[in-house]
PDB file of C-alpha atoms in Angstrom:
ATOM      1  CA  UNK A   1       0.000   0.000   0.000  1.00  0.00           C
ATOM      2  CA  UNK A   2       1.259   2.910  -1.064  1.00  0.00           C
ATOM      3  CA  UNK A   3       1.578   6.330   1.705  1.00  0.00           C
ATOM      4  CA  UNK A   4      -1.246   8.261  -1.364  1.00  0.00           C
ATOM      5  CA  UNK A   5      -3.675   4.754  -0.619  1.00  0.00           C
ATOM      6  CA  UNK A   6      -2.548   4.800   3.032  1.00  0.00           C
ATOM      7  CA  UNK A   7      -3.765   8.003   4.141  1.00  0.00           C
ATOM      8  CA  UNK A   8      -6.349   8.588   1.941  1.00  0.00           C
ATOM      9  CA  UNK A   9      -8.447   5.838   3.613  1.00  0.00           C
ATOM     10  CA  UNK A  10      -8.141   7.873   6.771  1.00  0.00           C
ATOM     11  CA  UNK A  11      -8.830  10.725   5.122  1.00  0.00           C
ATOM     12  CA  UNK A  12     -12.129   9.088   3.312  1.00  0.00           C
ATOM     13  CA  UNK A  13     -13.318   8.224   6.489  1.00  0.00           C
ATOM     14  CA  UNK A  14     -13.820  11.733   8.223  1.00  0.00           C
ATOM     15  CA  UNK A  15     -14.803  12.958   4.111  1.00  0.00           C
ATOM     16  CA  UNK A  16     -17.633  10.335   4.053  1.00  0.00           C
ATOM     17  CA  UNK A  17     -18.779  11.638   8.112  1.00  0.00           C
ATOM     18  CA  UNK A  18     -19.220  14.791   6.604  1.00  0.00           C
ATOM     19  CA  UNK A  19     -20.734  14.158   3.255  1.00  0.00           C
ATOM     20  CA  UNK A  20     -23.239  12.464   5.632  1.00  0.00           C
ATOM     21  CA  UNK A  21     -23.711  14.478   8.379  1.00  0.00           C
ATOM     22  CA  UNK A  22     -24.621  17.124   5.076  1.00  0.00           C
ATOM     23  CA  UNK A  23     -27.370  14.665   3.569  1.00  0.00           C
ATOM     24  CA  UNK A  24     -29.237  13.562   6.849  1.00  0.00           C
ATOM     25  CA  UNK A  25     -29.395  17.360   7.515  1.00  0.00           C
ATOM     26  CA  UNK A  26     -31.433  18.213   4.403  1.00  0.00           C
ATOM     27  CA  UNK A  27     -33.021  15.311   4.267  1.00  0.00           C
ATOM     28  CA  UNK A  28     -34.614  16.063   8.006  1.00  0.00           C
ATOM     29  CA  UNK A  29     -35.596  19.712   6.320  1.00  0.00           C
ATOM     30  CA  UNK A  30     -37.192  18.422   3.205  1.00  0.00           C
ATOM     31  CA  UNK A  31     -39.248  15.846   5.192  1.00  0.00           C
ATOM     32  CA  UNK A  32     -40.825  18.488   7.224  1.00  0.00           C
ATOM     33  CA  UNK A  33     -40.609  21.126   4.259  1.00  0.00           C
ATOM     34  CA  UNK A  34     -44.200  22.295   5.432  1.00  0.00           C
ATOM     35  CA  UNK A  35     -42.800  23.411   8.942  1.00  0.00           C
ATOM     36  CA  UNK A  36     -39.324  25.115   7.520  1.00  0.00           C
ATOM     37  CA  UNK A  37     -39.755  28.534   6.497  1.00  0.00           C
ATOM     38  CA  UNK A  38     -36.905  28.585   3.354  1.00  0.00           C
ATOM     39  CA  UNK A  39     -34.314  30.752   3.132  1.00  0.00           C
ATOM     40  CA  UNK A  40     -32.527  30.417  -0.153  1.00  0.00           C
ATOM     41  CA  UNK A  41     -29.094  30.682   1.423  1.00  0.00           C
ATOM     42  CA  UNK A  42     -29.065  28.296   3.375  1.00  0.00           C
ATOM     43  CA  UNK A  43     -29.096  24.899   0.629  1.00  0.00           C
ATOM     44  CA  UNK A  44     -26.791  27.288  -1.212  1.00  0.00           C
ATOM     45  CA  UNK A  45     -24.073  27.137   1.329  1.00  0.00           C
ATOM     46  CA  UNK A  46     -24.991  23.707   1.996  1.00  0.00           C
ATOM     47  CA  UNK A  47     -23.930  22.828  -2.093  1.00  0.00           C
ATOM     48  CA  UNK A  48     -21.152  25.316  -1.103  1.00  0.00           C
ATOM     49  CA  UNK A  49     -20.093  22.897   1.201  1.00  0.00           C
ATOM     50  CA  UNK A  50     -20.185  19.605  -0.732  1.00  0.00           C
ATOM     51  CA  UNK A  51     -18.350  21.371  -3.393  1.00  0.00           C
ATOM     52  CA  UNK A  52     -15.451  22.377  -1.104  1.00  0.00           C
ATOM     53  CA  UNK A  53     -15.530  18.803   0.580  1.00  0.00           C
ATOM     54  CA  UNK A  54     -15.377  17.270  -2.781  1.00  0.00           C
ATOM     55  CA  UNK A  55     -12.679  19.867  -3.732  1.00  0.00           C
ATOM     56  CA  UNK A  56     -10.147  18.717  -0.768  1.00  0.00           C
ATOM     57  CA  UNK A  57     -10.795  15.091  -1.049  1.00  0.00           C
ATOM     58  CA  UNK A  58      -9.674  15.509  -4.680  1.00  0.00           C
ATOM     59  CA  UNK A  59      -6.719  17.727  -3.740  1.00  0.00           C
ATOM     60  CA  UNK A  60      -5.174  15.169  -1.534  1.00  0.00           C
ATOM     61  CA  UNK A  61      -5.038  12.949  -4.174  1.00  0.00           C
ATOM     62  CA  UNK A  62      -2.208  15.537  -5.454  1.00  0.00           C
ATOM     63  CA  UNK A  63      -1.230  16.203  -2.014  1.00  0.00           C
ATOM     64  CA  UNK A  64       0.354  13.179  -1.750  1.00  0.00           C
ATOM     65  CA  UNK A  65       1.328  11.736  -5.018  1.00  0.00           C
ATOM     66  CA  UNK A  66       4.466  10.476  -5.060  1.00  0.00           C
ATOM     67  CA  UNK A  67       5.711  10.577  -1.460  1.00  0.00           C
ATOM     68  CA  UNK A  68       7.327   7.158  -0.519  1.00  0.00           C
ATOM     69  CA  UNK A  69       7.253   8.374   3.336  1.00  0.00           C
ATOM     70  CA  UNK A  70       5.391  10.386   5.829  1.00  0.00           C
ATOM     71  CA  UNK A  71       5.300  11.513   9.345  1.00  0.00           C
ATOM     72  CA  UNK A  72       2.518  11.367  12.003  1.00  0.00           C
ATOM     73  CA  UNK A  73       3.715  15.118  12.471  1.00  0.00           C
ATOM     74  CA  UNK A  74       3.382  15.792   8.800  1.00  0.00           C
ATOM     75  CA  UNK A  75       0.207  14.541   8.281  1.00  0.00           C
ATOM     76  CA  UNK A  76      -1.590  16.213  11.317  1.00  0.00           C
ATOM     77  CA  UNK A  77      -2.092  20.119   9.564  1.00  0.00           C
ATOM     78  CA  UNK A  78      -4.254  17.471   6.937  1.00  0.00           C
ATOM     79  CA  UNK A  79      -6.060  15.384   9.534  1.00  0.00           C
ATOM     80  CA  UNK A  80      -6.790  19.245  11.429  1.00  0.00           C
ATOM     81  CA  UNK A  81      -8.150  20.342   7.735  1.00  0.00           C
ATOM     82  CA  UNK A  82     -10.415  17.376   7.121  1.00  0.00           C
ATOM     83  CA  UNK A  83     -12.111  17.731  10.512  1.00  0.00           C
ATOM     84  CA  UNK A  84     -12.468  21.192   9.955  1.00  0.00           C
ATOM     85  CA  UNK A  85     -14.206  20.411   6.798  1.00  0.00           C
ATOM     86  CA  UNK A  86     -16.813  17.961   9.266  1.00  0.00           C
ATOM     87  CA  UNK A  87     -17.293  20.543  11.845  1.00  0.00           C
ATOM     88  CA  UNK A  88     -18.137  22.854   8.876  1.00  0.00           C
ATOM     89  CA  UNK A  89     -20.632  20.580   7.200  1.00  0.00           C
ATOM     90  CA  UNK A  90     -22.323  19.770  10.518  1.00  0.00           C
ATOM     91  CA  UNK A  91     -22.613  23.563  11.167  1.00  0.00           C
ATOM     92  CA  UNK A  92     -24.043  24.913   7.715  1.00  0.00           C
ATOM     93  CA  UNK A  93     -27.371  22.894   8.312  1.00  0.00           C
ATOM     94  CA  UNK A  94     -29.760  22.640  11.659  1.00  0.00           C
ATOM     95  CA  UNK A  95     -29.381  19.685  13.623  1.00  0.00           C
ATOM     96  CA  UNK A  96     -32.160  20.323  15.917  1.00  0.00           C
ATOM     97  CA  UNK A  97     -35.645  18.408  14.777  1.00  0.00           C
ATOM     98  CA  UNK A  98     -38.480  20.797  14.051  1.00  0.00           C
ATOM     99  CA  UNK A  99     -41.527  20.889  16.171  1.00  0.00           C
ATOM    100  CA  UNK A 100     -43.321  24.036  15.394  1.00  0.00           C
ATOM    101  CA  UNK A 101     -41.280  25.419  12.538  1.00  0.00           C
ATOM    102  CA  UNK A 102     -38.462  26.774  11.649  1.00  0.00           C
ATOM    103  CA  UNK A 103     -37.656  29.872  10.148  1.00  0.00           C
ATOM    104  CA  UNK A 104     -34.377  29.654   7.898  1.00  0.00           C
ATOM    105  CA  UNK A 105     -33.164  33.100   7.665  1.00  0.00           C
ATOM    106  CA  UNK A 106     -33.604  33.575  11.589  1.00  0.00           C
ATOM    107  CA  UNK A 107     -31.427  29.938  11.986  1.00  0.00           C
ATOM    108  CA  UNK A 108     -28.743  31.198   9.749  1.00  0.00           C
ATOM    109  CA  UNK A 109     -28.608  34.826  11.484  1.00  0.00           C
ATOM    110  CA  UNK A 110     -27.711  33.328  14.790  1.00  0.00           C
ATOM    111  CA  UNK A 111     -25.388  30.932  13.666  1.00  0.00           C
ATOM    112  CA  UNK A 112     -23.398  33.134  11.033  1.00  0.00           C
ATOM    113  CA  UNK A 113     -20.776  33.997  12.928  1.00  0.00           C
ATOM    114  CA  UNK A 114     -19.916  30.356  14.274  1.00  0.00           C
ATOM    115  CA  UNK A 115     -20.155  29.188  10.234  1.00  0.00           C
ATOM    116  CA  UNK A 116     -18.024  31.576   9.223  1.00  0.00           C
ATOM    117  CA  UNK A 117     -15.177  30.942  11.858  1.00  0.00           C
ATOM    118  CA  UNK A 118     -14.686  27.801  11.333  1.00  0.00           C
ATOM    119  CA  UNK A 119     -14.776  28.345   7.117  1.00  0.00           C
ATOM    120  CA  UNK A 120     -11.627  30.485   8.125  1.00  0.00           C
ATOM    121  CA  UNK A 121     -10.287  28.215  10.451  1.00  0.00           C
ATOM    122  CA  UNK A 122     -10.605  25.147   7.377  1.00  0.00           C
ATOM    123  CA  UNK A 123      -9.699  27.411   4.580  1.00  0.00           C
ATOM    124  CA  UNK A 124      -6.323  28.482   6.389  1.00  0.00           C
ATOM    125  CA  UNK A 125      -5.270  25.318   7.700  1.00  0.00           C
ATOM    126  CA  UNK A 126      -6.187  24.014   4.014  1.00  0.00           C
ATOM    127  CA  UNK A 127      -3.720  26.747   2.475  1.00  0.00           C
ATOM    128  CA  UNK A 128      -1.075  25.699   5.084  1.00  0.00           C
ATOM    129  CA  UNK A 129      -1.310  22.371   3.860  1.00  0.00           C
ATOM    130  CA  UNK A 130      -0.529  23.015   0.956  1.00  0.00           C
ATOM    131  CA  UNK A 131       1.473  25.975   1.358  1.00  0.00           C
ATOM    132  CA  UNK A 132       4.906  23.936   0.979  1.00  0.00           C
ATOM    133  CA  UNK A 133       3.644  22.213  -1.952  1.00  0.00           C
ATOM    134  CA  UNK A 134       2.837  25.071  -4.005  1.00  0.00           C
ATOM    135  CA  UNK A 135       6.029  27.394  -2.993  1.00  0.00           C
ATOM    136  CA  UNK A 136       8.254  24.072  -4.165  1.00  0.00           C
ATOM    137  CA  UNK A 137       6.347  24.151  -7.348  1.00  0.00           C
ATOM    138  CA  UNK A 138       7.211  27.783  -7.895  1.00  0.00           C
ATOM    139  CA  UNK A 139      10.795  27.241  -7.161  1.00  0.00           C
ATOM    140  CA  UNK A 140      10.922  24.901  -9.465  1.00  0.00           C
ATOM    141  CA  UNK A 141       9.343  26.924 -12.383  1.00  0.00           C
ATOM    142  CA  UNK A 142      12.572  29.020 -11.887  1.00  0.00           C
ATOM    143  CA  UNK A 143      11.610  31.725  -9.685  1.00  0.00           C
ATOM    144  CA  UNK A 144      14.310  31.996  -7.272  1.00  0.00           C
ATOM    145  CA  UNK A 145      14.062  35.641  -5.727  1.00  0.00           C
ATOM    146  CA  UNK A 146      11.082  36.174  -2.338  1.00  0.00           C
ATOM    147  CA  UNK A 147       9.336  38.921  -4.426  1.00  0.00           C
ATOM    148  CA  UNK A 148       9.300  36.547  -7.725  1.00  0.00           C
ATOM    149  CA  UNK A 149       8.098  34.055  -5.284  1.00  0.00           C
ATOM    150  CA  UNK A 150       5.791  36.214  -3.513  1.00  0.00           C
ATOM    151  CA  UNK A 151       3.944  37.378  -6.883  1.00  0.00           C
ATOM    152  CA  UNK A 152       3.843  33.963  -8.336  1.00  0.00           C
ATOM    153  CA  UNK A 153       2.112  32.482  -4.775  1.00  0.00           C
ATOM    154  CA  UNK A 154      -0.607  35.781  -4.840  1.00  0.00           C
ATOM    155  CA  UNK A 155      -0.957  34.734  -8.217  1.00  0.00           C
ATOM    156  CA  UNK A 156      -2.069  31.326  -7.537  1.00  0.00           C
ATOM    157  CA  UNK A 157      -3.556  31.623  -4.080  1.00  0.00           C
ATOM    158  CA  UNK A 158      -5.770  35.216  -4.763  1.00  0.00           C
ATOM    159  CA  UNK A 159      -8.730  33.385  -4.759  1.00  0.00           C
ATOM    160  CA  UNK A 160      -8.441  31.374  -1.542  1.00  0.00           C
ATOM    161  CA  UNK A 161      -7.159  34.244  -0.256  1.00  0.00           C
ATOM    162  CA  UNK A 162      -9.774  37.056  -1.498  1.00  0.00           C
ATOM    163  CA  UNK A 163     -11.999  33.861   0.252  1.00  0.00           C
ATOM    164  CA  UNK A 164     -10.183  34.161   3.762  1.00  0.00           C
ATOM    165  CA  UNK A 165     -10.621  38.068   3.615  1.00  0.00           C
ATOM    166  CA  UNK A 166     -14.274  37.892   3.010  1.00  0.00           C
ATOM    167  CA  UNK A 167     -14.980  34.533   5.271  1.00  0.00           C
ATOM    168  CA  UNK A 168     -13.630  37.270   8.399  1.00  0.00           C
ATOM    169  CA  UNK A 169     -15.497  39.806   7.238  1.00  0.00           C
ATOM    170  CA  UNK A 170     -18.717  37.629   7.445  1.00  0.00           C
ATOM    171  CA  UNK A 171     -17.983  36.634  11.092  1.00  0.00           C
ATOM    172  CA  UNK A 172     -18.077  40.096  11.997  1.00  0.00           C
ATOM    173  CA  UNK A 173     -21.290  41.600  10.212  1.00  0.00           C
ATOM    174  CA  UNK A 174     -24.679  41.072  10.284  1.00  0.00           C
ATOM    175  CA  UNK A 175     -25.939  42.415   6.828  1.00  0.00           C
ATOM    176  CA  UNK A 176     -27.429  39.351   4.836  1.00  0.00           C
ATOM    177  CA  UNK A 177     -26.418  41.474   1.378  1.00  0.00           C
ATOM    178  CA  UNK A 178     -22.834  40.483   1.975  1.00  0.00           C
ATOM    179  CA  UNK A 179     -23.378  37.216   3.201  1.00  0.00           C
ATOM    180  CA  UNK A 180     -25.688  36.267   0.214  1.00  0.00           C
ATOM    181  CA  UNK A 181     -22.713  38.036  -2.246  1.00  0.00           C
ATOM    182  CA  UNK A 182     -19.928  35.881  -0.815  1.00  0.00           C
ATOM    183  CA  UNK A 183     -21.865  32.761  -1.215  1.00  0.00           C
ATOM    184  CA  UNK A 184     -22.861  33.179  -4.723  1.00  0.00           C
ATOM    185  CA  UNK A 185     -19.184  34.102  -5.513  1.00  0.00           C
ATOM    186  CA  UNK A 186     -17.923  31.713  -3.545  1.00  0.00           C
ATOM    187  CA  UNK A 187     -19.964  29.029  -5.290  1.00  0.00           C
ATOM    188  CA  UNK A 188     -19.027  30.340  -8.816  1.00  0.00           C
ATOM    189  CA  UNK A 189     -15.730  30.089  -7.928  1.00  0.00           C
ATOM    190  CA  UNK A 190     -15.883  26.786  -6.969  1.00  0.00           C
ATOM    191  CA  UNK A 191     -18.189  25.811 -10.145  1.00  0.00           C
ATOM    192  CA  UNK A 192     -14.407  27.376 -11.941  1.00  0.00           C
ATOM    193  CA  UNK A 193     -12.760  24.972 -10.009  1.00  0.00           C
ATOM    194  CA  UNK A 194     -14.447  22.110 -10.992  1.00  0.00           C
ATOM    195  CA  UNK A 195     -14.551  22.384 -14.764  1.00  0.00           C
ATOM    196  CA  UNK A 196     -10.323  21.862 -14.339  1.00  0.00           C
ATOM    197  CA  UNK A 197      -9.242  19.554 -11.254  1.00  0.00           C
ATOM    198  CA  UNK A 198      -9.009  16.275 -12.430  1.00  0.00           C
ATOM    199  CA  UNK A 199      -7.174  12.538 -11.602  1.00  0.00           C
ATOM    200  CA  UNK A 200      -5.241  11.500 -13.851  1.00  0.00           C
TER     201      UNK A 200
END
């Protein structure tokens, strides 16, 4: 077994809790769909979310191609992603079952803030990751000098780090506007994403 088939069973594992977790939350809205009081954001973010879990089980794929060894130390800023990624997907849906309704937009308002800090929390330990990666990469494209270096990682990373700007701002305010902007961004972007990451 290879250290790619190794730790990607692990890694599967807390991937497949989450994917879960994501699915028996809307399925326990849409069964009481006459009792929830919509609010379109929320089965956006939700998507949002299966597209970002689906994005970082495919990334560490690449992550660890290739590597013929691996430390218990090494691997822990991944295993500290992934679980990230589950406390994310359990938090993006309700988990309580409804009685006598429940209004969507009044769920998401009070639980905003908690969302949002641990999208930054799973974004930046994500970026860590593969922060070592990605400056190798541009080493090896022959860019030797900490500015050329610098540009070339902003020019890579902007997106997930426009994200980690935006992901703050939405712990700290309260207008939906932004929130609802971010999310349809943030889901176009990750619709970008999608039509070029591929195993091969």
């Amino acid at each position: 077994m290879t250290v790619r088939e190794f730790v990607s069973v692990f890694i599967s594992i807390i991937i497949g809790l989450a994917v879960a977790d994501l699915l028996i939350s809307f399925h326990r809205l849409i069964r009481v769909d006459a009792r929830v009081k919509w609010y379109w954001l929320v089965p956006a973010l939700a998507f949002y979310m299966l597209l970002v879990i689906v994005n970082f089980w495919w990334g560490t794929y690449w992550s660890f191609a290739g590597l013929r060894s691996l430390s218990m130390g090494a691997f822990i800023p991944t295993l500290l992603s992934a679980i990230a990624l589950f406390l994310l997907a359990a938090a993006v849906l309700p988990d309580e079952t409804v009685q006598d309704g429940l209004d969507l937009k009044a769920w998401y308002v009070r639980n905003a803030g908690h969302i949002w800090v641990l999208a930054f929390i799973g974004l930046s330990l994500v970026m860590l990751v593969e922060f070592r990666g990605e400056i190798a990469g541009i080493v090896a494209r022959g860019h030797s000098s900490p500015m050329q270096i610098a540009r070339a990682y902003l020019g890579q990373e902007w997106d997930n780090l426009l994200s980690l700007i935006a992901y703050a701002a939405l712990i700290f305010t309260k207008r939906l506007r932004i929130h609802e902007a971010v999310v349809v961004l943030s889901l176009l972007d990750m619709a970008y994403t999608a039509t070029w990451l591929a195993i091969f």
